[in-house]
PDB file of C-alpha atoms in Angstrom:
ATOM      1  CA  UNK A   1      29.058  17.030  31.396  1.00  0.00           C
ATOM      2  CA  UNK A   2      26.021  16.127  29.354  1.00  0.00           C
ATOM      3  CA  UNK A   3      22.479  17.105  29.972  1.00  0.00           C
ATOM      4  CA  UNK A   4      19.620  16.246  27.640  1.00  0.00           C
ATOM      5  CA  UNK A   5      19.151  18.817  24.931  1.00  0.00           C
ATOM      6  CA  UNK A   6      16.203  21.008  25.826  1.00  0.00           C
ATOM      7  CA  UNK A   7      14.497  20.215  22.521  1.00  0.00           C
ATOM      8  CA  UNK A   8      14.608  16.404  22.887  1.00  0.00           C
ATOM      9  CA  UNK A   9      11.067  15.322  22.021  1.00  0.00           C
ATOM     10  CA  UNK A  10       9.030  13.601  24.698  1.00  0.00           C
ATOM     11  CA  UNK A  11       5.978  11.360  24.648  1.00  0.00           C
ATOM     12  CA  UNK A  12       3.410  13.654  26.213  1.00  0.00           C
ATOM     13  CA  UNK A  13      -0.400  13.591  26.177  1.00  0.00           C
ATOM     14  CA  UNK A  14      -0.245  16.726  24.019  1.00  0.00           C
ATOM     15  CA  UNK A  15       2.073  15.101  21.476  1.00  0.00           C
ATOM     16  CA  UNK A  16      -0.248  12.095  21.298  1.00  0.00           C
ATOM     17  CA  UNK A  17      -3.344  14.240  20.959  1.00  0.00           C
ATOM     18  CA  UNK A  18      -1.729  16.038  18.036  1.00  0.00           C
ATOM     19  CA  UNK A  19      -1.300  12.811  16.101  1.00  0.00           C
ATOM     20  CA  UNK A  20      -4.603  11.250  17.097  1.00  0.00           C
ATOM     21  CA  UNK A  21      -6.331  12.055  13.806  1.00  0.00           C
ATOM     22  CA  UNK A  22      -3.495  10.587  11.785  1.00  0.00           C
ATOM     23  CA  UNK A  23      -3.579   7.412  13.865  1.00  0.00           C
ATOM     24  CA  UNK A  24      -7.324   7.157  13.428  1.00  0.00           C
ATOM     25  CA  UNK A  25      -7.088   7.603   9.689  1.00  0.00           C
ATOM     26  CA  UNK A  26      -4.405   4.949   9.433  1.00  0.00           C
ATOM     27  CA  UNK A  27      -6.225   2.426  11.648  1.00  0.00           C
ATOM     28  CA  UNK A  28      -9.581   2.975   9.948  1.00  0.00           C
ATOM     29  CA  UNK A  29      -8.073   2.465   6.526  1.00  0.00           C
ATOM     30  CA  UNK A  30      -6.463  -0.787   7.626  1.00  0.00           C
ATOM     31  CA  UNK A  31      -9.378  -2.199   9.599  1.00  0.00           C
ATOM     32  CA  UNK A  32     -12.391  -0.763   7.770  1.00  0.00           C
ATOM     33  CA  UNK A  33     -14.137  -0.523  11.133  1.00  0.00           C
ATOM     34  CA  UNK A  34     -14.255   2.920  12.704  1.00  0.00           C
ATOM     35  CA  UNK A  35     -15.271   1.688  16.187  1.00  0.00           C
ATOM     36  CA  UNK A  36     -12.488  -0.840  16.332  1.00  0.00           C
ATOM     37  CA  UNK A  37     -10.064   1.784  15.002  1.00  0.00           C
ATOM     38  CA  UNK A  38     -11.191   4.217  17.702  1.00  0.00           C
ATOM     39  CA  UNK A  39     -10.604   1.651  20.462  1.00  0.00           C
ATOM     40  CA  UNK A  40      -7.252   0.733  19.019  1.00  0.00           C
ATOM     41  CA  UNK A  41      -6.029   4.326  18.895  1.00  0.00           C
ATOM     42  CA  UNK A  42      -7.154   4.785  22.489  1.00  0.00           C
ATOM     43  CA  UNK A  43      -5.237   1.666  23.570  1.00  0.00           C
ATOM     44  CA  UNK A  44      -2.191   2.788  21.615  1.00  0.00           C
ATOM     45  CA  UNK A  45      -2.184   6.170  23.349  1.00  0.00           C
ATOM     46  CA  UNK A  46      -2.425   4.541  26.778  1.00  0.00           C
ATOM     47  CA  UNK A  47       0.360   2.082  25.964  1.00  0.00           C
ATOM     48  CA  UNK A  48       2.536   4.901  24.626  1.00  0.00           C
ATOM     49  CA  UNK A  49       2.079   6.944  27.824  1.00  0.00           C
ATOM     50  CA  UNK A  50       2.808   3.942  30.038  1.00  0.00           C
ATOM     51  CA  UNK A  51       5.990   3.234  28.127  1.00  0.00           C
ATOM     52  CA  UNK A  52       6.921   6.872  27.664  1.00  0.00           C
ATOM     53  CA  UNK A  53      10.236   6.576  29.513  1.00  0.00           C
ATOM     54  CA  UNK A  54      11.314   3.802  27.129  1.00  0.00           C
ATOM     55  CA  UNK A  55      11.270   6.284  24.276  1.00  0.00           C
ATOM     56  CA  UNK A  56      14.933   6.972  23.606  1.00  0.00           C
ATOM     57  CA  UNK A  57      14.623   9.814  21.140  1.00  0.00           C
ATOM     58  CA  UNK A  58      16.403   7.821  18.428  1.00  0.00           C
ATOM     59  CA  UNK A  59      13.355   8.100  16.193  1.00  0.00           C
ATOM     60  CA  UNK A  60      10.658  10.728  16.156  1.00  0.00           C
ATOM     61  CA  UNK A  61       7.818  10.406  18.647  1.00  0.00           C
ATOM     62  CA  UNK A  62       5.470   9.770  15.758  1.00  0.00           C
ATOM     63  CA  UNK A  63       7.515   6.903  14.333  1.00  0.00           C
ATOM     64  CA  UNK A  64       7.717   5.358  17.797  1.00  0.00           C
ATOM     65  CA  UNK A  65       3.987   5.660  18.462  1.00  0.00           C
ATOM     66  CA  UNK A  66       3.109   4.341  15.016  1.00  0.00           C
ATOM     67  CA  UNK A  67       5.239   1.253  15.649  1.00  0.00           C
ATOM     68  CA  UNK A  68       2.943   0.474  18.605  1.00  0.00           C
ATOM     69  CA  UNK A  69      -0.130   1.168  16.493  1.00  0.00           C
ATOM     70  CA  UNK A  70       1.114  -1.082  13.679  1.00  0.00           C
ATOM     71  CA  UNK A  71       1.565  -3.963  16.115  1.00  0.00           C
ATOM     72  CA  UNK A  72      -1.952  -3.480  17.428  1.00  0.00           C
ATOM     73  CA  UNK A  73      -3.364  -3.347  13.903  1.00  0.00           C
ATOM     74  CA  UNK A  74      -1.467  -6.492  12.971  1.00  0.00           C
ATOM     75  CA  UNK A  75      -2.839  -8.361  16.010  1.00  0.00           C
ATOM     76  CA  UNK A  76      -6.377  -7.376  15.033  1.00  0.00           C
ATOM     77  CA  UNK A  77      -5.780  -8.506  11.442  1.00  0.00           C
ATOM     78  CA  UNK A  78      -4.489 -11.862  12.656  1.00  0.00           C
ATOM     79  CA  UNK A  79      -7.581 -12.352  14.785  1.00  0.00           C
ATOM     80  CA  UNK A  80      -9.919 -11.425  12.004  1.00  0.00           C
ATOM     81  CA  UNK A  81      -8.177 -13.512   9.349  1.00  0.00           C
ATOM     82  CA  UNK A  82      -9.014 -16.699  11.259  1.00  0.00           C
ATOM     83  CA  UNK A  83     -12.541 -16.433   9.926  1.00  0.00           C
ATOM     84  CA  UNK A  84     -11.437 -16.027   6.293  1.00  0.00           C
ATOM     85  CA  UNK A  85     -10.415 -19.022   4.169  1.00  0.00           C
ATOM     86  CA  UNK A  86      -8.545 -19.259   0.894  1.00  0.00           C
ATOM     87  CA  UNK A  87     -11.802 -19.696  -1.036  1.00  0.00           C
ATOM     88  CA  UNK A  88     -12.976 -16.259   0.099  1.00  0.00           C
ATOM     89  CA  UNK A  89      -9.964 -14.624  -1.528  1.00  0.00           C
ATOM     90  CA  UNK A  90     -10.553 -16.462  -4.777  1.00  0.00           C
ATOM     91  CA  UNK A  91     -14.275 -15.662  -4.866  1.00  0.00           C
ATOM     92  CA  UNK A  92     -13.663 -12.014  -4.050  1.00  0.00           C
ATOM     93  CA  UNK A  93     -11.075 -11.700  -6.804  1.00  0.00           C
ATOM     94  CA  UNK A  94     -13.140 -13.145  -9.612  1.00  0.00           C
ATOM     95  CA  UNK A  95     -14.668  -9.856 -10.668  1.00  0.00           C
ATOM     96  CA  UNK A  96     -11.254  -8.169 -10.445  1.00  0.00           C
ATOM     97  CA  UNK A  97      -9.771 -10.901 -12.612  1.00  0.00           C
ATOM     98  CA  UNK A  98     -12.415 -10.538 -15.290  1.00  0.00           C
ATOM     99  CA  UNK A  99     -11.952  -6.755 -15.230  1.00  0.00           C
ATOM    100  CA  UNK A 100      -8.217  -7.355 -15.645  1.00  0.00           C
ATOM    101  CA  UNK A 101      -8.788  -9.756 -18.554  1.00  0.00           C
ATOM    102  CA  UNK A 102     -10.686  -7.111 -20.498  1.00  0.00           C
ATOM    103  CA  UNK A 103      -7.495  -5.008 -20.628  1.00  0.00           C
ATOM    104  CA  UNK A 104      -5.909  -7.473 -23.036  1.00  0.00           C
ATOM    105  CA  UNK A 105      -6.439  -8.627 -26.579  1.00  0.00           C
ATOM    106  CA  UNK A 106      -6.667 -12.344 -27.392  1.00  0.00           C
ATOM    107  CA  UNK A 107      -2.851 -12.493 -27.693  1.00  0.00           C
ATOM    108  CA  UNK A 108      -2.515 -11.103 -24.129  1.00  0.00           C
ATOM    109  CA  UNK A 109      -1.115  -7.752 -25.208  1.00  0.00           C
ATOM    110  CA  UNK A 110      -2.709  -4.477 -24.044  1.00  0.00           C
ATOM    111  CA  UNK A 111      -5.731  -3.207 -25.908  1.00  0.00           C
ATOM    112  CA  UNK A 112      -4.997   0.341 -27.146  1.00  0.00           C
ATOM    113  CA  UNK A 113      -7.427   1.846 -24.621  1.00  0.00           C
ATOM    114  CA  UNK A 114      -5.997  -0.064 -21.657  1.00  0.00           C
ATOM    115  CA  UNK A 115      -2.307   0.449 -22.323  1.00  0.00           C
ATOM    116  CA  UNK A 116      -0.779   1.937 -19.146  1.00  0.00           C
ATOM    117  CA  UNK A 117      -0.035   5.602 -19.721  1.00  0.00           C
ATOM    118  CA  UNK A 118       2.938   7.755 -18.810  1.00  0.00           C
ATOM    119  CA  UNK A 119       2.139   9.523 -15.515  1.00  0.00           C
ATOM    120  CA  UNK A 120       4.818  12.145 -16.106  1.00  0.00           C
ATOM    121  CA  UNK A 121       6.202  13.359 -12.779  1.00  0.00           C
ATOM    122  CA  UNK A 122       3.781  11.634 -10.393  1.00  0.00           C
ATOM    123  CA  UNK A 123       5.882  12.660  -7.364  1.00  0.00           C
ATOM    124  CA  UNK A 124       4.331  16.113  -7.584  1.00  0.00           C
ATOM    125  CA  UNK A 125       0.964  14.630  -6.655  1.00  0.00           C
ATOM    126  CA  UNK A 126       2.257  13.465  -3.275  1.00  0.00           C
ATOM    127  CA  UNK A 127       2.319  17.039  -2.035  1.00  0.00           C
ATOM    128  CA  UNK A 128      -1.350  17.597  -2.795  1.00  0.00           C
ATOM    129  CA  UNK A 129      -4.022  16.860  -0.232  1.00  0.00           C
ATOM    130  CA  UNK A 130      -6.576  16.150  -2.932  1.00  0.00           C
ATOM    131  CA  UNK A 131      -4.393  13.369  -4.349  1.00  0.00           C
ATOM    132  CA  UNK A 132      -4.438  11.560  -1.006  1.00  0.00           C
ATOM    133  CA  UNK A 133      -8.220  11.758  -0.855  1.00  0.00           C
ATOM    134  CA  UNK A 134      -8.394  10.045  -4.239  1.00  0.00           C
ATOM    135  CA  UNK A 135      -5.762   7.573  -3.057  1.00  0.00           C
ATOM    136  CA  UNK A 136      -7.778   6.669   0.067  1.00  0.00           C
ATOM    137  CA  UNK A 137     -10.955   6.331  -1.978  1.00  0.00           C
ATOM    138  CA  UNK A 138      -9.191   3.999  -4.396  1.00  0.00           C
ATOM    139  CA  UNK A 139      -7.830   1.875  -1.542  1.00  0.00           C
ATOM    140  CA  UNK A 140     -11.265   1.679   0.036  1.00  0.00           C
ATOM    141  CA  UNK A 141     -12.715   0.549  -3.280  1.00  0.00           C
ATOM    142  CA  UNK A 142     -10.574  -2.619  -3.252  1.00  0.00           C
ATOM    143  CA  UNK A 143     -12.439  -5.679  -1.955  1.00  0.00           C
ATOM    144  CA  UNK A 144     -11.849  -6.166   1.765  1.00  0.00           C
ATOM    145  CA  UNK A 145      -9.655  -9.275   1.848  1.00  0.00           C
ATOM    146  CA  UNK A 146      -7.637  -8.193  -1.169  1.00  0.00           C
ATOM    147  CA  UNK A 147      -7.045  -4.843   0.479  1.00  0.00           C
ATOM    148  CA  UNK A 148      -5.977  -6.499   3.727  1.00  0.00           C
ATOM    149  CA  UNK A 149      -3.225  -8.499   2.014  1.00  0.00           C
ATOM    150  CA  UNK A 150      -2.043  -5.386   0.179  1.00  0.00           C
ATOM    151  CA  UNK A 151      -2.012  -3.311   3.362  1.00  0.00           C
ATOM    152  CA  UNK A 152      -0.020  -5.963   5.201  1.00  0.00           C
ATOM    153  CA  UNK A 153       2.553  -5.906   2.427  1.00  0.00           C
ATOM    154  CA  UNK A 154       2.778  -2.165   1.789  1.00  0.00           C
ATOM    155  CA  UNK A 155       1.705  -0.365   4.965  1.00  0.00           C
ATOM    156  CA  UNK A 156       2.779  -2.879   7.598  1.00  0.00           C
ATOM    157  CA  UNK A 157       5.756  -3.895   5.432  1.00  0.00           C
ATOM    158  CA  UNK A 158       5.557  -7.629   6.090  1.00  0.00           C
ATOM    159  CA  UNK A 159       7.245  -9.878   3.550  1.00  0.00           C
ATOM    160  CA  UNK A 160       5.136 -12.264   1.524  1.00  0.00           C
ATOM    161  CA  UNK A 161       6.247 -15.292   3.574  1.00  0.00           C
ATOM    162  CA  UNK A 162       4.921 -13.732   6.756  1.00  0.00           C
ATOM    163  CA  UNK A 163       1.666 -12.825   5.043  1.00  0.00           C
ATOM    164  CA  UNK A 164       1.182 -16.370   3.719  1.00  0.00           C
ATOM    165  CA  UNK A 165       1.788 -17.834   7.144  1.00  0.00           C
ATOM    166  CA  UNK A 166      -0.382 -15.359   8.994  1.00  0.00           C
ATOM    167  CA  UNK A 167      -3.328 -15.755   6.628  1.00  0.00           C
ATOM    168  CA  UNK A 168      -2.750 -19.452   5.785  1.00  0.00           C
ATOM    169  CA  UNK A 169      -2.713 -18.872   2.038  1.00  0.00           C
ATOM    170  CA  UNK A 170      -0.224 -20.224  -0.492  1.00  0.00           C
ATOM    171  CA  UNK A 171       2.607 -18.073  -1.826  1.00  0.00           C
ATOM    172  CA  UNK A 172       1.169 -18.165  -5.334  1.00  0.00           C
ATOM    173  CA  UNK A 173      -2.236 -17.043  -4.035  1.00  0.00           C
ATOM    174  CA  UNK A 174      -0.513 -14.256  -2.200  1.00  0.00           C
ATOM    175  CA  UNK A 175       1.174 -13.083  -5.411  1.00  0.00           C
ATOM    176  CA  UNK A 176      -2.095 -13.237  -7.320  1.00  0.00           C
ATOM    177  CA  UNK A 177      -3.875 -11.172  -4.660  1.00  0.00           C
ATOM    178  CA  UNK A 178      -1.102  -8.546  -4.504  1.00  0.00           C
ATOM    179  CA  UNK A 179      -1.082  -8.239  -8.277  1.00  0.00           C
ATOM    180  CA  UNK A 180      -4.861  -7.737  -8.304  1.00  0.00           C
ATOM    181  CA  UNK A 181      -4.608  -5.077  -5.627  1.00  0.00           C
ATOM    182  CA  UNK A 182      -1.797  -3.138  -7.330  1.00  0.00           C
ATOM    183  CA  UNK A 183      -3.537  -3.311 -10.637  1.00  0.00           C
ATOM    184  CA  UNK A 184      -6.877  -2.218  -9.173  1.00  0.00           C
ATOM    185  CA  UNK A 185      -5.246   0.669  -7.367  1.00  0.00           C
ATOM    186  CA  UNK A 186      -3.235   1.910 -10.331  1.00  0.00           C
ATOM    187  CA  UNK A 187      -6.259   1.681 -12.651  1.00  0.00           C
ATOM    188  CA  UNK A 188      -8.310   3.686 -10.174  1.00  0.00           C
ATOM    189  CA  UNK A 189      -5.593   6.358  -9.859  1.00  0.00           C
ATOM    190  CA  UNK A 190      -5.139   6.435 -13.607  1.00  0.00           C
ATOM    191  CA  UNK A 191      -8.793   7.218 -14.263  1.00  0.00           C
ATOM    192  CA  UNK A 192      -9.392   9.467 -11.242  1.00  0.00           C
ATOM    193  CA  UNK A 193      -6.169  11.401 -10.985  1.00  0.00           C
ATOM    194  CA  UNK A 194      -3.679  10.933 -13.798  1.00  0.00           C
ATOM    195  CA  UNK A 195      -6.105  10.940 -16.716  1.00  0.00           C
ATOM    196  CA  UNK A 196      -6.029  14.246 -18.522  1.00  0.00           C
ATOM    197  CA  UNK A 197      -8.478  16.603 -16.879  1.00  0.00           C
ATOM    198  CA  UNK A 198      -9.359  14.198 -14.063  1.00  0.00           C
ATOM    199  CA  UNK A 199      -7.551  16.309 -11.489  1.00  0.00           C
ATOM    200  CA  UNK A 200      -9.152  19.565 -12.526  1.00  0.00           C
ATOM    201  CA  UNK A 201     -11.482  20.189  -9.629  1.00  0.00           C
TER     202      UNK A 201
ATOM    203  CA  UNK B   1       8.580 -13.994 -25.394  1.00  0.00           C
ATOM    204  CA  UNK B   2       6.404 -12.844 -22.520  1.00  0.00           C
ATOM    205  CA  UNK B   3       2.933 -11.456 -23.118  1.00  0.00           C
ATOM    206  CA  UNK B   4       1.947  -8.141 -21.525  1.00  0.00           C
ATOM    207  CA  UNK B   5      -0.308 -10.044 -19.150  1.00  0.00           C
ATOM    208  CA  UNK B   6       2.552 -12.231 -17.925  1.00  0.00           C
ATOM    209  CA  UNK B   7       4.803  -9.182 -17.735  1.00  0.00           C
ATOM    210  CA  UNK B   8       2.292  -7.394 -15.516  1.00  0.00           C
ATOM    211  CA  UNK B   9       2.348 -10.331 -13.100  1.00  0.00           C
ATOM    212  CA  UNK B  10       6.148 -10.437 -13.065  1.00  0.00           C
ATOM    213  CA  UNK B  11       6.431  -6.687 -12.447  1.00  0.00           C
ATOM    214  CA  UNK B  12       4.216  -7.110  -9.415  1.00  0.00           C
ATOM    215  CA  UNK B  13       6.025 -10.222  -8.174  1.00  0.00           C
ATOM    216  CA  UNK B  14       9.364  -8.444  -8.466  1.00  0.00           C
ATOM    217  CA  UNK B  15       8.157  -6.281  -5.554  1.00  0.00           C
ATOM    218  CA  UNK B  16       7.583  -9.370  -3.409  1.00  0.00           C
ATOM    219  CA  UNK B  17      10.240 -11.918  -4.282  1.00  0.00           C
ATOM    220  CA  UNK B  18      13.614 -12.154  -5.997  1.00  0.00           C
ATOM    221  CA  UNK B  19      13.071 -13.050  -9.651  1.00  0.00           C
ATOM    222  CA  UNK B  20      15.233 -15.761 -11.224  1.00  0.00           C
ATOM    223  CA  UNK B  21      17.829 -14.841 -13.803  1.00  0.00           C
ATOM    224  CA  UNK B  22      15.744 -16.131 -16.710  1.00  0.00           C
ATOM    225  CA  UNK B  23      12.688 -14.250 -15.465  1.00  0.00           C
ATOM    226  CA  UNK B  24      14.719 -11.061 -15.140  1.00  0.00           C
ATOM    227  CA  UNK B  25      16.078 -11.374 -18.673  1.00  0.00           C
ATOM    228  CA  UNK B  26      12.650 -12.066 -20.129  1.00  0.00           C
ATOM    229  CA  UNK B  27      11.212  -9.150 -18.202  1.00  0.00           C
ATOM    230  CA  UNK B  28      13.888  -6.651 -19.250  1.00  0.00           C
ATOM    231  CA  UNK B  29      13.675  -7.788 -22.870  1.00  0.00           C
ATOM    232  CA  UNK B  30       9.933  -7.242 -22.904  1.00  0.00           C
ATOM    233  CA  UNK B  31      10.170  -3.866 -21.142  1.00  0.00           C
ATOM    234  CA  UNK B  32      12.759  -2.637 -23.624  1.00  0.00           C
ATOM    235  CA  UNK B  33      10.302  -3.184 -26.431  1.00  0.00           C
ATOM    236  CA  UNK B  34       6.958  -2.376 -24.833  1.00  0.00           C
ATOM    237  CA  UNK B  35       6.063   1.182 -23.805  1.00  0.00           C
ATOM    238  CA  UNK B  36       2.835   0.119 -22.084  1.00  0.00           C
ATOM    239  CA  UNK B  37       4.608  -2.323 -19.786  1.00  0.00           C
ATOM    240  CA  UNK B  38       7.465   0.045 -19.047  1.00  0.00           C
ATOM    241  CA  UNK B  39       4.856   2.650 -18.042  1.00  0.00           C
ATOM    242  CA  UNK B  40       3.249  -0.028 -15.896  1.00  0.00           C
ATOM    243  CA  UNK B  41       6.500  -0.697 -14.055  1.00  0.00           C
ATOM    244  CA  UNK B  42       6.927   3.023 -13.361  1.00  0.00           C
ATOM    245  CA  UNK B  43       3.356   3.178 -12.084  1.00  0.00           C
ATOM    246  CA  UNK B  44       3.866   0.239  -9.739  1.00  0.00           C
ATOM    247  CA  UNK B  45       7.172   1.669  -8.471  1.00  0.00           C
ATOM    248  CA  UNK B  46       5.365   4.930  -7.853  1.00  0.00           C
ATOM    249  CA  UNK B  47       2.615   3.159  -5.865  1.00  0.00           C
ATOM    250  CA  UNK B  48       5.126   1.598  -3.528  1.00  0.00           C
ATOM    251  CA  UNK B  49       6.982   4.867  -3.046  1.00  0.00           C
ATOM    252  CA  UNK B  50       3.735   6.770  -2.494  1.00  0.00           C
ATOM    253  CA  UNK B  51       2.661   4.481   0.349  1.00  0.00           C
ATOM    254  CA  UNK B  52       6.044   4.943   2.027  1.00  0.00           C
ATOM    255  CA  UNK B  53       5.194   8.641   2.098  1.00  0.00           C
ATOM    256  CA  UNK B  54       1.578   8.255   3.132  1.00  0.00           C
ATOM    257  CA  UNK B  55       0.895  11.562   4.921  1.00  0.00           C
ATOM    258  CA  UNK B  56      -0.584  10.218   8.150  1.00  0.00           C
ATOM    259  CA  UNK B  57       2.414   8.039   8.817  1.00  0.00           C
ATOM    260  CA  UNK B  58       5.201  10.106   7.326  1.00  0.00           C
ATOM    261  CA  UNK B  59       6.979  12.496   9.652  1.00  0.00           C
ATOM    262  CA  UNK B  60       7.433  15.686   7.778  1.00  0.00           C
ATOM    263  CA  UNK B  61       5.486  15.564   4.571  1.00  0.00           C
ATOM    264  CA  UNK B  62       2.569  17.840   4.995  1.00  0.00           C
ATOM    265  CA  UNK B  63       0.509  18.100   1.851  1.00  0.00           C
ATOM    266  CA  UNK B  64      -0.947  21.469   1.070  1.00  0.00           C
ATOM    267  CA  UNK B  65      -4.440  22.363  -0.010  1.00  0.00           C
ATOM    268  CA  UNK B  66      -4.642  23.651  -3.488  1.00  0.00           C
TER     269      UNK B  66
END
């Protein structure tokens, strides 16, 4: 005879309320629009409650709810990307590209000042709240379209083919944009967190 | 021989597509000789891993105030 374990998690209004702030943070970061993010989190909570009995307990409630939220975010990104063309990505990246070029000498090797440094044991940073504030600030500093491509790749975990198709950009453009984003992000973290003394606050 | 600039692009692309055998050999050869680029690869690997553990979305990784 089997009865459900008493501690099987359930999708309840309380459980959803407890993760509301996390959902909002995630959606705002992806969409850069707090009103839209607010609406989306609301919709996600309603959908989750309506489908609550479909939750099988194979994942955590949070993972299950975030899967719904990710789909909603992705739909919004698809809608919005219709108004962006390939030229916008190129124009937006020009200043990032010239910043990137200054890291190299004429022979395309690192200048001494720009050589990527050893971050030691960076995993330690992941346990610190302050690190994530810097991380969010660095993400927000990326230009909007560049950030969107990066988020689709890293947060929504789409592969580059899907991103190209969704945004109607070429694969090589996609690689250029992702490289810009990673480089911008790591440079920002290097100067605001990993540089000696930068984290002393 | 790859430049550091080309290496940076390949390190990033390796996260998005399968590199060809020649590309992989060129990349590894450069990394073996260049501390800056091997630091860069570690940094980019760290970025990807960090996002997988982004606190809002991760289940049980609660950062602490310091």
